[in-house]
Amino acid sequence: MSKHVTAIATIALVLAGCAAAPTTSPARRATPIRGTTAQQAAAASHRAPTVTRHAPAGAPDGPTAAPVTLPDGGRYMAYAAASTPDDGSDVTVVTFNTAIGNPQIKTDQKHFPTLPFYAATIAGEPDSAILCLQEVGNAQRAEVARLGERSAAFTWRYQRVGARQGNMMLIPRRYVLEKYDDPHFGWVQVVAAGKAIWRWIGPEGKPNMSQLTEPRGFQIAWLRDTRTNRRFVVLNTHLSFQAGIQEPQAKKLFDHAFRAGGDGPLVVAGDLNVRTADTDTDPDKQGKNAVVRSYFRDLVDMGPAGRPPSKTNIDWVLARGFAPVRSRWYTGTSISLPGSPDALTVSDHYAEEDVLRWQ
């Protein structure tokens, strides 16, 4: 097939993908959550526990200069004391790409909700995490839906971005979901894909066609913390890794984030497919990694420093209005599922868990 025919076919697929991608109807867009659901009623009566969440077993006392290995194989890092004391209101966020899009990962998606950080949120444990999940398969979504019907301990929202996968957020009952939105990148991606194909027709190399045609989007949750009565905004996303597609997606994401967050506390989590500055090996210092990082503005990386074992650090929890307290990657045998004996086989990403302190 000639380059021109392939380009035309790819453009058609991009347009079809955007047309087929589920869109948020005007009636649902940025919809305030009205009424008193079971989850909100539970949140209204939920108060700070008598004990606060502690560092995981085997963690060293005090700050660590770099991530250390825990007895369970996880990697852990603690930061210097935050400027405010621990009053039991720390916020925990987990970002995790569960890899339904990677055919080499064989983990049965229905088992993911049994992982410890899922189970804590689903069970309503006092200091459970807000889960920001990407590449969530249909079987995982169905299992979370089943569990959600039985429990008032959490709220969940799912954004379909393809026939087999989507983004998903699990929100503990401590946080009241006051408003929600889930835009797709839509025409931003169409225009970027068209430019990539035009460059390919010219002198540049062929782009990854699946990255051009795969619909993507992001979730926005406006939350109120019932322990502090403070409000903040959390976004969850999965960006493309294709240069020329990733940058405009990132610009739209962070433009929305800063509009949604205003001047208040803000968290952006997910698989950004961008390296940290200290692990960026791109010889082009103005390359796509640097461009995407420039959109972070005043958001600060809450995750561990350096590079996790065996994988590149491309998953992020960025925040404003919070200070990092401690972080961990679920590496080694710190997590496992049936048929997947360690973190390397559970997913092609490590789950990152970050504890944030209000500032």
Coordinates of C-alpha atoms in Angstrom, one line a residue:
M1 CA 0.0 0.0 0.0
S2 CA 1.4 3.4 -0.9
K3 CA 2.2 6.0 1.6
H4 CA -0.6 8.3 0.4
V5 CA -3.3 5.5 0.5
T6 CA -2.1 4.6 4.0
A7 CA -2.3 8.3 5.1
I8 CA -5.8 8.7 3.8
A9 CA -6.9 5.5 5.5
T10 CA -5.4 6.6 8.8
I11 CA -7.1 10.0 8.6
A12 CA -10.4 8.2 8.1
L13 CA -9.7 6.0 11.1
V14 CA -8.8 9.0 13.3
L15 CA -12.1 10.7 12.3
A16 CA -14.0 7.5 12.9
G17 CA -12.4 7.1 16.3
C18 CA -13.3 10.6 17.4
A19 CA -16.8 10.2 16.1
A20 CA -17.2 6.8 17.9
A21 CA -15.6 8.0 21.2
P22 CA -18.2 8.4 23.8
T23 CA -18.8 12.1 24.5
T24 CA -20.1 13.8 27.5
S25 CA -23.6 15.1 26.7
P26 CA -24.4 18.7 27.5
A27 CA -26.7 17.5 30.2
R28 CA -23.8 15.7 31.9
R29 CA -20.9 18.0 31.2
A30 CA -19.4 19.3 34.4
T31 CA -22.6 18.1 36.1
P32 CA -23.0 19.1 39.8
I33 CA -23.8 16.0 41.8
R34 CA -27.2 16.8 43.3
G35 CA -29.2 15.1 46.1
T36 CA -27.9 12.9 48.9
T37 CA -26.6 9.6 47.6
A38 CA -25.7 6.7 49.9
Q39 CA -22.1 7.6 49.4
Q40 CA -22.6 11.3 50.2
A41 CA -24.6 10.5 53.2
A42 CA -21.8 8.2 54.5
A43 CA -19.2 11.0 53.7
A44 CA -21.2 13.6 55.6
S45 CA -21.0 11.5 58.7
H46 CA -17.4 10.3 58.2
R47 CA -14.9 11.8 60.6
A48 CA -11.2 11.6 61.1
P49 CA -10.0 8.3 62.6
T50 CA -8.5 8.1 66.0
V51 CA -5.3 6.9 64.5
T52 CA -3.5 8.3 61.4
R53 CA -2.1 6.3 58.6
H54 CA 1.5 5.2 59.2
A55 CA 4.4 4.4 56.9
P56 CA 4.4 0.8 55.5
A57 CA 5.9 -2.0 57.5
G58 CA 9.7 -1.9 57.4
A59 CA 10.0 1.7 56.3
P60 CA 12.8 3.7 57.9
D61 CA 12.2 6.4 60.4
G62 CA 12.5 9.9 59.1
P63 CA 13.2 11.3 55.6
T64 CA 15.1 9.3 53.0
A65 CA 17.5 10.8 50.4
A66 CA 16.3 8.3 47.7
P67 CA 13.8 5.5 47.4
V68 CA 14.6 2.5 49.6
T69 CA 13.5 -1.1 49.2
L70 CA 10.8 -2.3 51.7
P71 CA 10.7 -5.9 53.0
D72 CA 7.8 -6.6 50.6
G73 CA 9.8 -5.5 47.6
G74 CA 8.1 -2.1 47.3
R75 CA 10.1 1.0 46.9
Y76 CA 9.6 3.8 49.5
M77 CA 10.6 7.4 50.0
A78 CA 9.8 9.8 52.8
Y79 CA 10.3 13.6 52.5
A80 CA 11.5 16.2 55.0
A81 CA 8.8 17.3 57.4
A82 CA 6.0 19.2 55.8
S83 CA 5.6 22.8 56.9
T84 CA 2.4 21.9 58.7
P85 CA 2.0 19.1 61.3
D86 CA 0.2 15.9 60.7
D87 CA -3.4 16.5 61.9
G88 CA -4.9 13.3 60.4
S89 CA -6.1 15.0 57.2
D90 CA -3.4 13.8 54.8
V91 CA -4.7 12.9 51.3
T92 CA -3.5 9.7 49.6
V93 CA -3.5 9.4 45.8
V94 CA -2.7 6.3 43.7
T95 CA -2.1 6.3 40.0
F96 CA -1.9 3.0 38.2
N97 CA -2.1 2.0 34.5
T98 CA -3.5 -1.6 34.5
A99 CA -2.3 -2.4 31.0
I100 CA -5.4 -3.9 29.2
G101 CA -3.8 -2.3 26.1
N102 CA -0.7 -4.4 26.3
P103 CA -1.2 -8.0 24.9
Q104 CA 1.9 -9.2 26.7
I105 CA 0.2 -8.6 30.1
K106 CA -2.1 -11.5 30.9
T107 CA -3.5 -10.4 34.2
D108 CA -7.2 -11.1 34.5
Q109 CA -8.8 -7.6 34.8
K110 CA -11.5 -8.8 37.2
H111 CA -8.9 -9.4 39.9
F112 CA -7.5 -5.9 40.1
P113 CA -10.0 -4.8 42.8
T114 CA -8.4 -7.3 45.2
L115 CA -5.1 -5.4 45.2
P116 CA -4.5 -3.8 48.7
F117 CA -5.0 -0.2 47.7
Y118 CA -8.2 -1.0 45.8
A119 CA -9.5 -3.1 48.6
A120 CA -8.9 -0.4 51.2
T121 CA -10.9 2.1 49.2
I122 CA -13.7 -0.3 48.4
A123 CA -13.9 -1.4 52.1
G124 CA -14.0 2.2 53.3
E125 CA -10.8 2.1 55.4
P126 CA -10.3 5.5 57.0
D127 CA -7.2 6.7 55.1
S128 CA -7.8 4.9 51.8
A129 CA -6.6 6.4 48.6
I130 CA -8.2 8.2 45.7
L131 CA -7.5 5.8 42.8
C132 CA -6.7 7.3 39.4
L133 CA -6.6 4.3 37.0
Q134 CA -5.8 4.0 33.3
E135 CA -6.2 1.3 30.7
V136 CA -9.0 -0.3 32.7
G137 CA -10.6 -3.2 30.9
N138 CA -14.3 -4.1 30.8
A139 CA -14.0 -6.9 33.3
Q140 CA -12.4 -4.6 35.9
R141 CA -15.0 -2.0 35.3
A142 CA -17.8 -4.6 35.7
E143 CA -16.3 -5.9 39.0
V144 CA -16.0 -2.4 40.4
A145 CA -19.6 -1.7 39.4
R146 CA -20.7 -4.9 41.1
L147 CA -18.8 -3.9 44.3
G148 CA -20.1 -0.4 44.1
E149 CA -23.7 -1.6 44.2
R150 CA -23.0 -3.3 47.5
S151 CA -21.1 -0.6 49.2
A152 CA -21.6 3.0 50.3
A153 CA -17.9 3.3 51.1
F154 CA -16.8 4.7 47.7
T155 CA -17.9 6.5 44.6
W156 CA -16.6 5.6 41.1
R157 CA -16.6 7.1 37.7
Y158 CA -15.5 5.5 34.4
Q159 CA -14.7 7.2 31.1
R160 CA -14.7 4.9 28.1
V161 CA -12.0 5.8 25.6
G162 CA -12.3 2.7 23.4
A163 CA -14.1 -0.6 22.9
R164 CA -12.0 -2.4 25.5
Q165 CA -10.7 0.2 27.9
G166 CA -11.1 3.5 29.8
N167 CA -10.0 5.7 32.6
M168 CA -11.5 5.2 36.0
M169 CA -11.5 6.9 39.4
L170 CA -12.5 5.4 42.8
I171 CA -13.1 8.0 45.4
P172 CA -13.4 7.1 49.1
R173 CA -16.5 8.2 51.1
R174 CA -14.3 10.8 52.9
Y175 CA -14.6 13.0 49.8
V176 CA -17.9 14.3 48.5
L177 CA -18.0 14.4 44.7
E178 CA -19.6 17.7 44.0
K179 CA -19.1 17.9 40.2
Y180 CA -17.7 15.7 37.5
D181 CA -16.6 16.0 33.9
D182 CA -14.9 13.7 31.4
P183 CA -13.8 15.4 28.2
H184 CA -12.1 13.7 25.3
F185 CA -9.3 15.2 23.3
G186 CA -11.4 15.1 20.2
W187 CA -10.5 17.6 17.5
V188 CA -7.2 18.5 19.2
Q189 CA -6.1 14.9 18.4
V190 CA -7.6 15.0 14.9
V191 CA -5.6 18.1 14.0
A192 CA -2.5 16.7 15.6
A193 CA -2.9 13.4 13.8
G194 CA -3.4 15.2 10.5
K195 CA -0.2 17.2 11.0
A196 CA 1.7 14.0 11.9
I197 CA 0.5 12.3 8.7
W198 CA 1.4 15.4 6.6
R199 CA 4.9 15.3 8.0
W200 CA 5.1 11.6 7.2
I201 CA 4.0 12.2 3.6
G202 CA 6.9 14.6 3.5
P203 CA 10.4 13.9 4.8
E204 CA 9.7 12.6 8.3
G205 CA 9.4 9.0 9.5
K206 CA 6.1 7.1 9.9
P207 CA 4.3 7.8 13.2
N208 CA 2.8 5.0 15.3
M209 CA -0.6 4.7 13.7
S210 CA -2.3 3.3 16.7
Q211 CA -1.4 6.4 18.7
L212 CA -3.0 8.5 16.1
T213 CA -6.3 6.6 16.0
E214 CA -6.7 5.6 19.7
P215 CA -9.3 7.9 21.4
R216 CA -8.1 9.4 24.7
G217 CA -9.5 11.7 27.3
F218 CA -9.4 12.8 30.9
Q219 CA -11.6 12.9 34.0
I220 CA -12.2 15.9 36.3
A221 CA -13.6 15.5 39.8
W222 CA -14.4 18.4 42.1
L223 CA -14.1 17.1 45.6
R224 CA -14.8 18.3 49.2
D225 CA -12.8 16.8 52.0
T226 CA -15.2 16.1 54.9
R227 CA -12.3 16.1 57.4
T228 CA -11.2 19.7 56.6
N229 CA -14.2 20.9 54.6
R230 CA -11.7 22.1 52.0
R231 CA -12.3 21.7 48.3
F232 CA -9.9 20.5 45.6
V233 CA -9.9 19.2 42.1
V234 CA -8.4 15.9 40.8
L235 CA -7.8 15.0 37.2
N236 CA -7.0 11.5 35.8
T237 CA -5.6 10.9 32.3
H238 CA -3.5 8.8 29.9
L239 CA -1.6 10.7 27.3
S240 CA -0.2 9.4 24.0
F241 CA 3.5 8.7 23.7
Q242 CA 3.6 9.8 20.1
A243 CA 5.5 13.1 19.5
G244 CA 3.2 15.6 17.8
I245 CA 0.1 14.0 19.5
Q246 CA 1.2 14.1 23.1
E247 CA 2.1 17.8 23.3
P248 CA -1.3 19.2 22.2
Q249 CA -3.1 16.6 24.3
A250 CA -1.1 17.7 27.3
K251 CA -1.8 21.4 26.6
K252 CA -5.5 20.8 26.5
L253 CA -5.3 18.7 29.7
F254 CA -3.4 21.3 31.7
D255 CA -5.5 24.2 30.3
H256 CA -8.6 22.4 31.6
A257 CA -6.8 21.6 34.9
F258 CA -5.9 25.2 35.7
R259 CA -9.3 26.4 34.7
A260 CA -11.0 23.8 36.8
G261 CA -8.7 24.3 39.8
G262 CA -8.7 28.1 39.7
D263 CA -6.3 29.3 42.4
G264 CA -7.2 26.4 44.7
P265 CA -5.6 23.0 45.5
L266 CA -5.2 20.8 42.4
V267 CA -4.0 17.3 41.6
V268 CA -3.2 15.9 38.2
A269 CA -2.5 12.2 38.1
G270 CA -2.0 9.5 35.5
D271 CA 0.2 8.0 32.8
L272 CA 1.5 11.1 31.1
N273 CA 4.1 9.1 29.1
V274 CA 6.7 11.7 29.9
R275 CA 10.0 11.3 31.8
T276 CA 11.0 13.2 34.8
A277 CA 13.8 15.8 34.2
D278 CA 16.3 13.7 36.1
T279 CA 15.6 10.6 33.9
D280 CA 15.1 12.3 30.6
T281 CA 17.6 10.9 28.1
D282 CA 16.3 12.8 25.1
P283 CA 19.3 14.6 23.6
D284 CA 16.9 17.3 22.4
K285 CA 16.5 19.4 25.5
Q286 CA 13.4 21.0 23.9
G287 CA 11.9 17.6 22.9
K288 CA 8.4 16.4 23.8
N289 CA 9.3 15.5 27.4
A290 CA 10.5 19.0 28.1
V291 CA 7.5 20.5 26.3
V292 CA 5.0 18.5 28.3
R293 CA 6.8 19.3 31.6
S294 CA 6.6 23.0 30.8
Y295 CA 2.8 22.8 31.0
F296 CA 3.0 21.8 34.6
R297 CA 3.5 25.4 35.7
D298 CA 3.4 25.5 39.5
L299 CA 2.4 21.8 40.0
V300 CA 4.9 19.8 42.0
D301 CA 5.8 16.2 41.5
M302 CA 4.6 14.2 44.6
G303 CA 6.3 11.0 43.6
P304 CA 9.6 9.3 44.5
A305 CA 12.8 10.7 43.0
G306 CA 14.8 8.9 40.4
R307 CA 13.9 5.8 38.4
P308 CA 12.0 2.8 39.6
P309 CA 13.6 -0.7 39.0
S310 CA 13.1 -2.2 35.6
K311 CA 10.7 0.5 34.3
T312 CA 10.8 4.1 33.2
N313 CA 9.1 6.7 35.5
I314 CA 6.3 8.1 33.3
D315 CA 3.4 8.0 35.8
W316 CA 2.8 11.1 37.8
V317 CA 0.9 12.7 40.7
L318 CA 1.3 16.4 40.4
A319 CA -0.2 18.8 42.9
R320 CA -0.6 22.4 44.1
G321 CA -1.7 23.3 47.6
F322 CA -0.1 20.1 49.0
A323 CA 3.3 19.1 50.2
P324 CA 4.6 15.5 49.7
V325 CA 4.9 13.4 52.8
R326 CA 5.8 10.0 51.6
S327 CA 5.6 7.9 48.4
R328 CA 6.0 4.4 47.2
W329 CA 6.1 2.3 44.1
Y330 CA 4.5 -1.1 44.3
T331 CA 7.5 -3.0 43.0
G332 CA 8.8 -6.6 43.4
T333 CA 6.3 -8.9 45.2
S334 CA 4.6 -6.1 47.0
I335 CA 1.6 -6.8 44.8
S336 CA 0.5 -10.0 43.0
L337 CA -2.6 -11.4 41.4
P338 CA -3.6 -14.9 40.2
G339 CA -1.3 -15.8 37.4
S340 CA 0.8 -12.7 37.9
P341 CA 3.2 -13.3 40.8
D342 CA 4.8 -9.9 41.0
A343 CA 4.4 -6.3 40.0
L344 CA 6.3 -6.8 36.7
T345 CA 3.7 -9.3 35.6
V346 CA 0.6 -7.6 37.1
S347 CA 1.1 -4.6 34.7
D348 CA 3.7 -2.9 32.6
H349 CA 3.5 0.0 35.0
Y350 CA 4.2 0.3 38.7
A351 CA 1.4 1.6 40.9
E352 CA 2.5 4.8 42.6
E353 CA 1.0 5.8 45.9
D354 CA 1.6 9.3 47.3
V355 CA 0.6 10.8 50.6
L356 CA 0.0 14.6 50.4
R357 CA -0.4 17.1 53.2
W358 CA -2.6 20.2 53.0
Q359 CA -0.7 23.5 52.8

